[in-house]
Amino acid sequence: MQMQEMQEKIRAKARELLQSGSVDCVIGYERATDGKTARPAFIYTADDIDRLIYDRTCVHNLAKYLLDRKDKTTAIVAKPCDSRSVNLLINEKQIVREKVYVIGTVCQGMPDVTWNQIGEENQERCQRCAQRTPVMYDYLIGEPADAVIPTFKDVEEMEGKDIADKRAFWQEQFSRCIRCHACRQFCPGCYCSECFVDQLDPTWVGIRKTTADNEMWNTIRAFHLAGRCIACNECERSCPVNIPLSLLNRKLEKDVGDMFEFQAGLDSEAAAPFATFKKDEHLKGVE
Amino acid sequence: MSQVISKEDLIKWLESLLKDRTVVAPVAADGVTMFRPIARPEDVVYKPGNATLGPKECLFPLSHTIFTVERNDNGVSIVPDTMDREIVVFGLRPCDAQGFAIFDLPMLGDPADPYYKDRREKTTLIGIACNIAPPGCFCSSTGGGPHDATNLDVMLTEVSEGYIVQAVTEKGKELLQGVPLKESAAVPPPPPDMPLVPTDDIVAAMRRSFKDQYWSRLADRCTHCNICSYVCPTCYCFDIRDYQQDGKVHRVRSWESCQAPGFTKLAGGHDPRPEKGAKMRQRFAHKLLYFPEEFKGVLGCTGCGRCVRLCPVNIDIREIASDVQKIGGG
């Protein structure tokens, strides 16, 4: 299905949902001020529906916005990765399934997009992504496509490096971190009412922004996403200093997959391994 | 006639500056450019437009131990942090320099911030004029311009023979002593055009629109991620904490943003500015309303375009400046 056709279907569904009063707001995409890329759009009335667009620049994961509208009914445009974060938020009891209407879009991958710049090829993470069809939806746009086998080539490459080289690599990366915490603000899995980095008593990290403190921040945040990260890459997309955060997240995704045979967000009923405790549970390969 | 320095002599000049000064200039790392102390003139990156992150850190470090408290025989002594070397910031753009001029208003007012003042006095700014304005730039709408030398000590403008050199201040003239300059008929290229942003009646428009629903609707898509504040050449909010280490107390000051979760949180947990709209409006009102009201009409924005280019959800100050003009109808 052409993207233009998908856009028309999104608009028609949004009109139907708003006019019938089924939802108060449709969260989709509209044209940004560069005239060529997309930005999130909140549509409250049928008059504004023509603002909605859908094209290869609609890279943002909109699921995080559902947390601002917990008690309201909302329709949301969701690609496969985004749909996994809706599942995550339902499973973790942050949102209620009945209040969310998911307009799922089949996805063949998206390019890297920043303001006024559109990449030619698909993002690396899209080239490695297993899902082409949203894992949950109320209305699907596009023909369901086969899942592909995810690869972890980049992670394996890093795993093969010497520990001193790994450390040097990450120290170099984290030395650039300005600790704006945009990675957290854009992560659909980061919703703690008080983040450990902001806590004063005890002060886990504090306000000092040395490379060591930055390492602490980025590593702990990654661990908090173990078995929960759905690989939407919003952390890396938003990072103003290009830290390859997905490499950390994907390492954890790979390990959780190997050890617990679990992938986050595929099923709203299945909790992350570290969010459950079963007496008879044991790691794969460990008696 | 212009005074021109060749590119070879510029490298020699930087080499001589590096002997007794810290030279901070744009360097490249993984697709971004940022100001860092350089070891050699070759480290400097010359690319159109401003660096991804500006030179704000040079005078207002991301994280700064402003003083340490030590116990000694006479009780305690407070040792403030001072710069032991002169700093040269090289390769900044007119918008970056205007950022420092805007910083000066609150930071060097009465009372002055001693830590900023120390660094400011020991810093010389060698800027490069913008002959190309990348998309998102709008400095000609915020009281400056791509060829505006006002806030620099030395201005360089690239021409085919090298750079036209303009000593703007006494400090700049001193730095240029002994530097070989050639008389030349070279003329600077015309400053690049950039789209205009309506800022003439912005203070009144911001006042008019203050309570409009516009702000909460706009803030729908804002995630309060702090990027805009941290890349802004005029955002100067900070947080302060004390750290105990090696038997001393270190008072650390770090960047903070009005968009951060704890910014307005009071003891006891009350937050007087919890709504997304009010929180986001605060940042733009500071730039376009409170700052010009406090400082004789000077906008708290230099048009550098960093927030425009780096906002992950396209909250665009140029669009806001234009939208608020249409609200309230005067």
Coordinates of C-alpha atoms in Angstrom, one line a residue:
Chain A
M1 CA 0.0 0.0 0.0
Q2 CA 1.3 3.4 -0.9
M3 CA 2.0 5.8 1.9
Q4 CA -0.4 8.3 0.4
E5 CA -3.2 5.8 0.6
M6 CA -2.2 5.0 4.2
Q7 CA -2.5 8.7 5.0
E8 CA -6.0 8.9 3.5
K9 CA -7.0 5.9 5.6
I10 CA -5.6 7.5 8.8
R11 CA -7.5 10.6 8.1
A12 CA -10.8 8.7 7.4
K13 CA -10.4 6.7 10.6
A14 CA -9.6 9.8 12.6
R15 CA -12.6 11.5 11.3
E16 CA -14.8 8.6 12.2
L17 CA -13.4 8.3 15.7
L18 CA -13.7 12.0 16.5
Q19 CA -17.1 12.5 15.0
S20 CA -18.6 9.5 16.8
G21 CA -17.1 10.7 20.0
S22 CA -15.2 7.4 20.5
V23 CA -12.0 9.3 21.3
D24 CA -11.3 12.9 22.5
C25 CA -8.0 13.1 20.6
V26 CA -6.1 11.4 17.7
I27 CA -2.4 11.5 18.1
G28 CA -0.7 11.2 14.7
Y29 CA 1.7 13.2 12.6
E30 CA 1.7 16.5 10.8
R31 CA 4.2 18.4 8.7
A32 CA 7.1 20.1 10.6
T33 CA 8.3 23.6 10.0
D34 CA 11.0 22.5 7.6
G35 CA 8.2 21.6 5.1
K36 CA 9.5 18.1 4.6
T37 CA 9.6 16.0 7.8
A38 CA 6.9 15.0 10.3
R39 CA 6.2 16.0 13.9
P40 CA 3.7 14.6 16.4
A41 CA 0.2 16.1 16.0
F42 CA -2.7 16.2 18.5
I43 CA -6.0 16.4 16.7
Y44 CA -9.0 17.3 18.8
T45 CA -11.6 18.2 16.2
A46 CA -12.6 16.9 12.8
D47 CA -11.8 20.4 11.4
D48 CA -8.1 19.7 12.0
I49 CA -8.0 16.3 10.4
D50 CA -6.4 17.5 7.1
R51 CA -3.3 18.3 9.2
L52 CA -2.6 14.6 9.5
I53 CA 0.1 13.2 7.3
Y54 CA 1.8 9.8 7.0
D55 CA 5.1 9.3 5.2
R56 CA 8.6 8.0 5.6
T57 CA 9.5 10.7 8.0
C58 CA 6.9 9.6 10.7
V59 CA 9.7 8.1 12.8
H60 CA 8.5 9.2 16.3
N61 CA 7.1 6.8 18.8
L62 CA 3.9 8.5 19.9
A63 CA 3.1 6.0 22.7
K64 CA 4.7 8.0 25.4
Y65 CA 2.1 10.7 25.0
L66 CA -0.6 8.2 26.2
L67 CA 0.9 8.7 29.7
D68 CA -0.2 12.4 29.6
R69 CA -3.8 11.3 28.7
K70 CA -4.3 8.3 31.1
D71 CA -7.9 9.2 32.0
K72 CA -9.0 10.3 28.5
T73 CA -9.8 8.3 25.4
T74 CA -7.1 8.5 22.7
A75 CA -6.5 7.1 19.3
I76 CA -2.8 6.7 18.3
V77 CA -1.1 6.0 15.1
A78 CA 1.4 3.2 15.8
K79 CA 4.1 1.4 13.8
P80 CA 5.0 -2.1 14.8
C81 CA 7.7 -0.9 17.3
D82 CA 5.3 1.7 18.7
S83 CA 2.6 -0.9 19.2
R84 CA 5.0 -2.9 21.3
S85 CA 5.4 0.1 23.6
V86 CA 1.6 0.3 23.9
N87 CA 1.6 -3.3 25.1
L88 CA 4.4 -2.5 27.5
L89 CA 2.5 0.3 29.0
I90 CA -0.7 -1.8 29.3
N91 CA 1.3 -4.6 30.9
E92 CA 2.9 -2.3 33.4
K93 CA -0.5 -0.9 34.2
Q94 CA 0.3 2.7 33.1
I95 CA -2.5 2.9 30.7
V96 CA -5.9 1.1 30.2
R97 CA -6.5 -0.8 27.0
E98 CA -10.1 0.3 26.7
K99 CA -9.1 4.0 26.6
V100 CA -6.6 3.5 23.7
Y101 CA -7.6 3.0 20.1
V102 CA -4.6 1.9 18.1
I103 CA -4.4 2.7 14.4
G104 CA -1.7 0.3 13.4
T105 CA 0.4 0.9 10.3
V106 CA 2.4 -1.9 8.5
C107 CA 6.0 -0.7 8.3
Q108 CA 8.8 -1.5 5.9
G109 CA 11.3 0.6 7.9
M110 CA 11.9 4.3 8.2
P111 CA 15.0 6.3 7.3
D112 CA 17.0 8.4 9.8
V113 CA 15.2 11.7 10.1
T114 CA 16.2 15.0 11.8
W115 CA 14.9 18.4 11.2
N116 CA 15.3 19.3 7.5
Q117 CA 17.2 16.0 6.8
I118 CA 15.9 12.7 5.6
G119 CA 18.2 9.7 5.1
E120 CA 18.0 7.6 2.0
E121 CA 18.2 4.2 3.4
N122 CA 16.3 2.6 6.2
Q123 CA 17.6 3.2 9.8
E124 CA 19.9 0.4 10.9
R125 CA 17.5 -0.6 13.6
C126 CA 14.7 -1.0 10.9
Q127 CA 17.0 -3.2 8.9
R128 CA 17.3 -5.5 11.9
C129 CA 13.7 -5.2 13.1
A130 CA 11.7 -8.4 13.3
Q131 CA 8.2 -6.9 13.0
R132 CA 6.6 -5.5 9.9
T133 CA 3.0 -5.7 11.2
P134 CA 2.0 -4.0 14.5
V135 CA 1.7 -6.6 17.3
M136 CA -1.6 -5.2 18.5
Y137 CA -4.1 -2.8 16.9
D138 CA -7.8 -1.9 16.6
Y139 CA -7.5 -1.0 13.0
L140 CA -4.7 -2.0 10.6
I141 CA -3.6 0.0 7.7
G142 CA -1.5 -1.9 5.0
E143 CA -1.3 -5.6 4.2
P144 CA 0.1 -7.7 7.0
A145 CA 3.7 -8.6 6.2
D146 CA 5.9 -11.5 7.4
A147 CA 8.1 -11.1 10.3
V148 CA 11.8 -11.2 9.7
I149 CA 14.6 -12.6 11.9
P150 CA 16.2 -9.9 13.9
T151 CA 20.0 -9.8 13.8
F152 CA 22.5 -8.6 16.4
K153 CA 25.5 -8.1 14.2
D154 CA 26.4 -4.8 15.8
V155 CA 26.1 -6.2 19.3
E156 CA 28.2 -9.2 18.5
E157 CA 30.9 -7.0 17.0
M158 CA 31.0 -5.1 20.3
E159 CA 31.0 -8.3 22.3
G160 CA 34.0 -9.5 20.5
K161 CA 36.1 -6.5 21.5
D162 CA 38.6 -6.5 24.3
I163 CA 37.2 -5.2 27.6
A164 CA 39.6 -2.3 27.7
D165 CA 38.5 -1.3 24.2
K166 CA 34.8 -1.5 25.2
R167 CA 35.5 0.7 28.2
A168 CA 37.5 3.2 26.1
F169 CA 34.7 3.3 23.5
W170 CA 31.9 4.0 26.0
Q171 CA 34.0 6.5 28.0
E172 CA 34.6 8.4 24.8
Q173 CA 30.9 8.3 24.0
F174 CA 29.7 9.3 27.5
S175 CA 32.3 12.1 27.7
R176 CA 30.1 13.9 25.2
C177 CA 26.9 13.4 27.3
I178 CA 25.4 16.7 28.4
R179 CA 22.9 15.0 30.7
C180 CA 19.9 16.7 29.2
H181 CA 18.1 13.4 29.9
A182 CA 16.2 13.6 26.6
C183 CA 16.8 9.8 26.2
R184 CA 14.7 9.4 29.3
Q185 CA 12.0 11.9 28.4
F186 CA 11.5 10.2 25.0
C187 CA 11.6 6.6 26.3
P188 CA 8.2 5.1 26.6
G189 CA 9.6 2.8 29.3
C190 CA 10.9 5.7 31.4
Y191 CA 7.9 7.0 33.4
C192 CA 9.0 6.9 37.0
S193 CA 7.4 9.7 38.9
E194 CA 10.9 10.3 40.4
C195 CA 13.8 9.1 38.3
F196 CA 16.8 7.8 40.2
V197 CA 19.0 10.4 38.6
D198 CA 16.8 13.2 40.2
Q199 CA 16.7 11.6 43.6
L200 CA 18.4 13.5 46.4
D201 CA 18.1 11.0 49.2
P202 CA 19.9 8.8 48.4
T203 CA 21.8 10.7 45.7
W204 CA 22.5 7.9 43.2
V205 CA 24.0 10.2 40.6
G206 CA 23.5 13.8 41.5
I207 CA 24.0 16.9 39.4
R208 CA 27.7 16.5 38.7
K209 CA 28.3 15.8 35.1
T210 CA 31.6 14.1 34.8
T211 CA 32.3 11.3 32.4
A212 CA 32.1 8.9 35.4
D213 CA 28.7 10.3 36.5
N214 CA 27.5 10.2 32.9
E215 CA 28.6 6.5 32.6
M216 CA 26.6 5.8 35.8
W217 CA 23.5 7.5 34.4
N218 CA 23.5 5.9 31.0
T219 CA 24.3 2.4 32.3
I220 CA 21.7 2.4 35.1
R221 CA 19.1 3.7 32.7
A222 CA 19.9 0.9 30.2
F223 CA 19.6 -1.7 33.0
H224 CA 16.2 -0.3 34.0
L225 CA 15.1 -1.1 30.4
A226 CA 16.4 -4.7 30.4
G227 CA 13.6 -6.9 29.1
R228 CA 11.5 -3.7 28.7
C229 CA 13.1 -1.8 25.8
I230 CA 11.0 -2.3 22.7
A231 CA 13.7 -0.9 20.4
C232 CA 11.9 2.2 19.1
N233 CA 15.2 4.0 19.4
E234 CA 13.7 7.3 20.6
C235 CA 16.6 7.6 23.0
E236 CA 19.1 7.6 20.2
R237 CA 17.0 9.7 17.9
S238 CA 16.6 12.4 20.4
C239 CA 20.2 12.4 21.7
P240 CA 21.7 15.8 20.6
V241 CA 25.3 14.4 20.8
N242 CA 24.8 11.2 18.8
I243 CA 25.6 8.6 21.6
P244 CA 24.8 5.1 20.2
L245 CA 22.5 4.2 23.1
S246 CA 20.7 1.5 21.1
L247 CA 23.9 -0.6 21.3
L248 CA 23.5 -0.9 25.0
N249 CA 19.7 -1.5 24.8
R250 CA 20.2 -4.2 22.1
K251 CA 22.9 -6.0 24.1
L252 CA 20.3 -6.3 26.9
E253 CA 17.6 -7.3 24.4
K254 CA 19.8 -10.0 23.1
D255 CA 20.8 -11.3 26.5
V256 CA 17.2 -11.3 27.8
G257 CA 16.2 -13.1 24.7
D258 CA 18.9 -15.7 25.1
M259 CA 18.4 -16.2 28.9
F260 CA 14.6 -15.9 29.2
E261 CA 13.4 -16.4 25.7
F262 CA 11.6 -13.1 26.1
Q263 CA 11.0 -10.1 23.9
A264 CA 9.4 -7.0 25.3
G265 CA 6.0 -5.7 24.3
L266 CA 4.9 -8.6 22.1
D267 CA 2.1 -9.5 24.4
S268 CA 0.3 -7.2 26.9
E269 CA -0.2 -10.1 29.2
A270 CA 3.5 -11.1 29.5
A271 CA 5.5 -9.2 32.1
A272 CA 9.2 -8.6 31.8
P273 CA 11.4 -11.3 33.4
F274 CA 12.7 -8.9 36.0
A275 CA 9.2 -7.8 36.9
T276 CA 8.2 -11.3 37.9
F277 CA 9.3 -13.9 40.4
K278 CA 8.5 -17.6 40.0
K279 CA 9.9 -20.2 42.4
D280 CA 10.5 -22.8 39.7
E281 CA 12.0 -20.3 37.3
H282 CA 15.6 -20.9 36.1
L283 CA 17.8 -19.4 33.5
K284 CA 18.1 -21.3 30.2
G285 CA 20.9 -23.8 30.4
V286 CA 21.1 -23.5 34.2
E287 CA 19.7 -26.3 36.3
Chain B
M1 CA 41.5 48.4 2.2
S2 CA 41.2 45.4 4.4
Q3 CA 43.8 43.6 6.6
V4 CA 44.0 40.0 5.6
I5 CA 45.7 37.0 7.2
S6 CA 46.6 34.0 5.1
K7 CA 45.4 30.5 6.1
E8 CA 49.0 29.5 6.8
D9 CA 49.6 32.5 9.0
L10 CA 46.3 31.8 10.8
I11 CA 47.7 28.3 11.8
K12 CA 50.9 29.9 13.0
W13 CA 48.9 32.4 15.0
L14 CA 46.9 29.6 16.7
E15 CA 50.2 27.8 17.4
S16 CA 51.6 30.8 19.1
L17 CA 48.3 31.3 21.1
L18 CA 48.4 27.7 22.3
K19 CA 51.8 28.4 23.9
D20 CA 50.5 30.3 26.9
R21 CA 46.7 30.1 26.5
T22 CA 43.9 27.5 26.5
V23 CA 42.4 27.7 23.0
V24 CA 38.9 26.3 22.7
A25 CA 37.5 25.7 19.2
P26 CA 34.9 23.6 17.4
V27 CA 36.1 20.0 17.0
A28 CA 34.3 17.0 15.5
A29 CA 33.1 13.8 17.3
D30 CA 30.7 11.2 15.8
G31 CA 28.8 13.6 13.6
V32 CA 28.6 16.5 16.0
T33 CA 30.7 19.5 16.5
M34 CA 31.4 21.0 19.9
F35 CA 33.8 23.4 21.6
R36 CA 36.8 21.7 23.2
P37 CA 40.3 22.8 24.2
I38 CA 42.5 22.0 21.2
A39 CA 46.0 20.6 21.2
R40 CA 46.9 21.6 17.6
P41 CA 45.5 24.1 15.1
E42 CA 44.6 21.1 12.9
D43 CA 41.9 20.0 15.4
V44 CA 39.7 22.9 14.5
V45 CA 36.7 22.0 12.3
Y46 CA 35.6 24.7 9.8
K47 CA 32.1 24.0 8.5
P48 CA 29.2 26.3 7.5
G49 CA 27.0 27.6 10.3
N50 CA 27.5 27.2 14.0
A51 CA 28.7 24.1 15.9
T52 CA 26.1 21.6 17.2
L53 CA 26.9 22.7 20.7
G54 CA 28.0 26.3 21.2
P55 CA 30.8 27.7 23.3
K56 CA 28.6 28.4 26.3
E57 CA 30.5 25.7 28.3
C58 CA 33.7 27.8 28.1
L59 CA 32.3 30.5 30.4
F60 CA 29.6 28.6 32.1
P61 CA 30.7 25.0 32.4
L62 CA 28.2 22.1 32.2
S63 CA 29.4 21.2 35.7
H64 CA 31.7 23.4 37.7
T65 CA 33.2 23.2 41.2
I66 CA 32.9 26.9 42.0
F67 CA 34.7 26.6 45.3
T68 CA 36.0 24.1 47.8
V69 CA 35.9 24.4 51.6
E70 CA 38.9 23.1 53.5
R71 CA 39.5 22.7 57.2
N72 CA 42.8 24.1 58.5
D73 CA 44.3 25.4 61.7
N74 CA 42.3 28.7 61.6
G75 CA 39.0 26.9 61.1
V76 CA 37.9 26.7 57.5
S77 CA 38.9 28.4 54.4
I78 CA 37.0 28.8 51.2
V79 CA 39.0 28.5 48.0
P80 CA 37.2 29.8 44.9
D81 CA 37.9 28.3 41.5
T82 CA 39.7 30.8 39.3
M83 CA 41.2 30.3 35.8
D84 CA 45.0 30.2 35.8
R85 CA 45.3 30.6 32.1
E86 CA 43.8 33.0 29.6
I87 CA 41.2 31.4 27.3
V88 CA 40.8 32.1 23.6
V89 CA 37.6 31.0 22.1
F90 CA 38.3 30.5 18.4
G91 CA 35.8 30.0 15.6
L92 CA 32.7 31.0 17.3
R93 CA 29.9 32.7 15.3
P94 CA 28.3 36.1 15.8
C95 CA 25.3 34.4 17.4
D96 CA 27.5 32.6 19.9
A97 CA 29.2 35.9 20.9
Q98 CA 25.8 37.6 21.2
G99 CA 25.0 34.7 23.6
F100 CA 27.8 35.8 25.9
A101 CA 26.7 39.5 25.6
I102 CA 23.2 38.3 26.8
F103 CA 24.8 36.3 29.6
D104 CA 26.6 39.4 30.7
L105 CA 23.4 41.2 31.5
P106 CA 22.3 39.1 34.4
M107 CA 25.8 37.6 35.2
L108 CA 27.8 40.8 35.3
G109 CA 25.0 42.9 36.8
D110 CA 25.0 43.9 40.5
P111 CA 26.1 41.7 42.2
A112 CA 28.1 40.0 39.5
D113 CA 28.6 36.3 39.5
P114 CA 32.3 36.0 40.4
Y115 CA 33.0 32.7 38.7
Y116 CA 31.5 33.8 35.4
K117 CA 33.2 37.2 35.7
D118 CA 36.6 35.6 36.3
R119 CA 36.3 33.5 33.2
R120 CA 34.8 36.3 31.1
E121 CA 37.6 38.7 31.9
K122 CA 40.2 36.1 31.0
T123 CA 38.6 35.2 27.7
T124 CA 39.1 36.6 24.2
L125 CA 36.7 35.8 21.4
I126 CA 38.0 35.3 17.9
G127 CA 34.9 34.8 15.7
I128 CA 34.3 33.8 12.1
A129 CA 31.6 35.6 10.1
C130 CA 28.9 33.3 8.6
N131 CA 29.0 33.5 4.8
I132 CA 26.4 30.7 4.6
A133 CA 23.3 30.6 6.8
P134 CA 22.1 27.0 7.2
P135 CA 18.4 26.3 7.5
G136 CA 17.0 27.2 10.9
C137 CA 19.2 30.2 11.4
F138 CA 17.5 33.6 12.0
C139 CA 20.1 35.8 13.7
S140 CA 19.2 38.8 11.5
S141 CA 15.8 38.9 13.3
T142 CA 17.2 38.9 16.9
G143 CA 19.3 42.0 16.9
G144 CA 22.5 40.5 15.4
G145 CA 23.5 39.3 12.0
P146 CA 25.8 36.8 10.2
H147 CA 28.5 39.5 9.8
D148 CA 27.9 41.3 13.1
A149 CA 31.2 41.8 14.9
T150 CA 29.8 43.8 17.8
N151 CA 30.3 41.2 20.5
L152 CA 33.6 39.7 19.4
D153 CA 37.2 40.8 20.1
V154 CA 38.4 39.8 16.7
M155 CA 36.3 39.0 13.6
L156 CA 37.5 36.9 10.7
T157 CA 35.7 36.9 7.4
E158 CA 36.7 34.3 4.9
V159 CA 37.8 35.5 1.5
S160 CA 39.8 33.8 -1.3
E161 CA 43.2 35.0 0.1
G162 CA 42.4 33.9 3.7
Y163 CA 40.5 35.9 6.2
I164 CA 39.8 39.6 6.5
V165 CA 40.8 40.5 10.1
Q166 CA 38.9 43.1 12.1
A167 CA 40.2 44.0 15.6
V168 CA 37.0 45.0 17.3
T169 CA 38.2 45.6 20.9
E170 CA 41.5 46.6 22.6
K171 CA 41.7 43.0 23.8
G172 CA 41.5 41.9 20.2
K173 CA 44.2 44.4 19.1
E174 CA 46.6 43.1 21.8
L175 CA 46.1 39.5 20.6
L176 CA 46.9 40.5 17.1
Q177 CA 50.2 42.2 18.0
G178 CA 53.0 40.8 15.8
V179 CA 50.6 38.8 13.6
P180 CA 51.5 39.3 9.9
L181 CA 48.6 41.0 8.2
K182 CA 48.6 42.1 4.5
E183 CA 46.9 45.1 3.1
S184 CA 44.4 43.8 0.6
A185 CA 41.6 45.1 -1.7
A186 CA 39.6 42.0 -0.7
V187 CA 36.0 42.8 0.2
P188 CA 33.8 40.6 2.3
P189 CA 31.0 38.8 0.5
P190 CA 27.5 40.0 1.2
P191 CA 26.0 38.5 4.3
P192 CA 23.7 35.6 3.5
D193 CA 20.0 36.1 3.5
M194 CA 17.8 34.2 5.9
P195 CA 14.0 34.1 6.4
L196 CA 12.8 36.9 8.7
V197 CA 11.0 36.1 12.0
P198 CA 8.6 38.7 13.3
T199 CA 10.1 39.9 16.5
D200 CA 9.3 43.6 16.5
D201 CA 6.3 43.6 18.8
I202 CA 7.1 40.3 20.4
V203 CA 6.9 41.5 24.0
A204 CA 3.4 42.8 23.6
A205 CA 2.3 39.7 21.7
M206 CA 3.7 37.4 24.4
R207 CA 1.8 39.4 27.0
R208 CA -1.4 39.2 25.0
S209 CA -1.1 35.5 24.4
F210 CA 0.0 34.6 27.9
K211 CA -3.2 32.9 29.0
D212 CA -4.2 31.5 25.7
Q213 CA -4.9 27.8 25.2
Y214 CA -2.2 28.0 22.5
W215 CA 0.5 27.1 25.0
S216 CA -1.1 24.0 26.4
R217 CA -1.9 22.8 22.8
L218 CA 1.7 23.4 21.8
A219 CA 3.0 21.7 24.9
D220 CA 1.0 18.5 24.0
R221 CA 4.0 17.4 21.9
C222 CA 6.7 18.7 24.2
T223 CA 8.4 16.0 26.3
H224 CA 10.3 18.6 28.5
C225 CA 13.5 17.0 27.5
N226 CA 15.9 19.9 28.2
I227 CA 17.7 19.8 24.8
C228 CA 16.5 23.3 23.9
S229 CA 17.9 24.7 27.1
Y230 CA 21.1 22.9 27.0
V231 CA 22.0 23.9 23.4
C232 CA 20.8 27.4 23.9
P233 CA 23.5 30.1 24.0
T234 CA 21.4 32.2 26.4
C235 CA 19.9 29.7 28.9
Y236 CA 21.8 30.2 32.1
C237 CA 19.8 28.4 34.8
F238 CA 21.7 26.2 37.2
D239 CA 21.5 24.0 40.2
I240 CA 23.9 23.9 43.1
R241 CA 24.9 21.0 45.4
D242 CA 27.7 20.3 47.8
Y243 CA 29.8 17.1 47.5
Q244 CA 32.1 15.8 50.2
Q245 CA 35.3 14.3 48.8
D246 CA 38.9 13.9 50.1
G247 CA 38.0 15.7 53.4
K248 CA 36.8 18.7 51.5
V249 CA 33.5 20.1 50.5
H250 CA 33.1 20.8 46.8
R251 CA 30.3 23.2 45.8
V252 CA 29.2 22.1 42.3
R253 CA 27.1 24.1 40.0
S254 CA 25.6 22.4 37.0
W255 CA 23.3 23.3 34.1
E256 CA 19.6 23.0 34.9
S257 CA 16.6 23.6 32.8
C258 CA 13.2 25.1 33.5
Q259 CA 11.8 22.0 31.6
A260 CA 13.3 19.5 34.1
P261 CA 11.0 17.6 36.5
G262 CA 12.4 19.0 39.7
F263 CA 13.0 22.6 38.5
T264 CA 10.0 24.2 40.4
K265 CA 9.5 21.6 43.0
L266 CA 9.5 23.0 46.5
A267 CA 10.3 21.4 49.8
G268 CA 7.4 19.2 50.7
G269 CA 6.9 18.2 47.1
H270 CA 4.6 21.1 45.9
D271 CA 5.1 22.2 42.3
P272 CA 3.7 25.6 41.5
R273 CA 4.1 25.1 37.7
P274 CA 3.0 21.5 37.1
E275 CA 1.0 22.0 33.8
K276 CA 2.8 21.2 30.6
G277 CA 1.7 24.4 28.9
A278 CA 2.8 26.7 31.7
K279 CA 6.1 24.8 31.9
M280 CA 6.9 25.1 28.3
R281 CA 5.6 28.7 28.1
Q282 CA 8.1 29.6 30.8
R283 CA 11.1 29.0 28.5
F284 CA 9.7 31.1 25.7
A285 CA 8.4 33.8 28.0
H286 CA 11.8 34.1 29.5
K287 CA 13.4 34.6 26.1
L288 CA 10.7 36.8 24.5
L289 CA 9.0 38.5 27.4
Y290 CA 10.7 38.6 30.8
F291 CA 14.2 39.1 29.5
P292 CA 13.4 42.1 27.2
E293 CA 11.2 43.6 29.9
E294 CA 14.1 43.4 32.4
F295 CA 16.9 44.4 30.1
K296 CA 15.8 47.3 27.9
G297 CA 14.2 45.3 25.1
V298 CA 17.1 42.9 24.5
L299 CA 15.7 39.5 23.4
G300 CA 16.9 36.4 25.2
C301 CA 17.5 34.7 21.9
T302 CA 20.3 35.0 19.3
G303 CA 18.7 33.3 16.4
C304 CA 21.4 30.5 16.4
G305 CA 18.7 28.0 15.4
R306 CA 20.1 25.2 17.5
C307 CA 16.8 24.5 19.3
V308 CA 15.0 24.6 15.9
R309 CA 17.4 22.0 14.5
L310 CA 17.7 19.7 17.5
C311 CA 14.2 19.6 19.0
P312 CA 13.1 16.0 18.4
V313 CA 9.4 17.1 18.1
N314 CA 9.9 20.4 16.2
I315 CA 8.9 23.0 18.9
D316 CA 10.1 25.9 16.8
I317 CA 10.7 29.3 18.4
R318 CA 10.3 31.0 15.0
E319 CA 6.9 29.5 14.5
I320 CA 6.0 30.5 18.1
A321 CA 7.1 34.1 17.5
S322 CA 4.9 34.2 14.5
D323 CA 1.9 32.4 16.0
V324 CA 1.7 34.6 19.1
Q325 CA 1.4 37.7 16.9
K326 CA -1.9 36.3 15.7
I327 CA -3.3 35.7 19.2
G328 CA -5.6 38.2 21.0
G329 CA -5.8 40.6 18.2
G330 CA -4.3 43.5 20.3

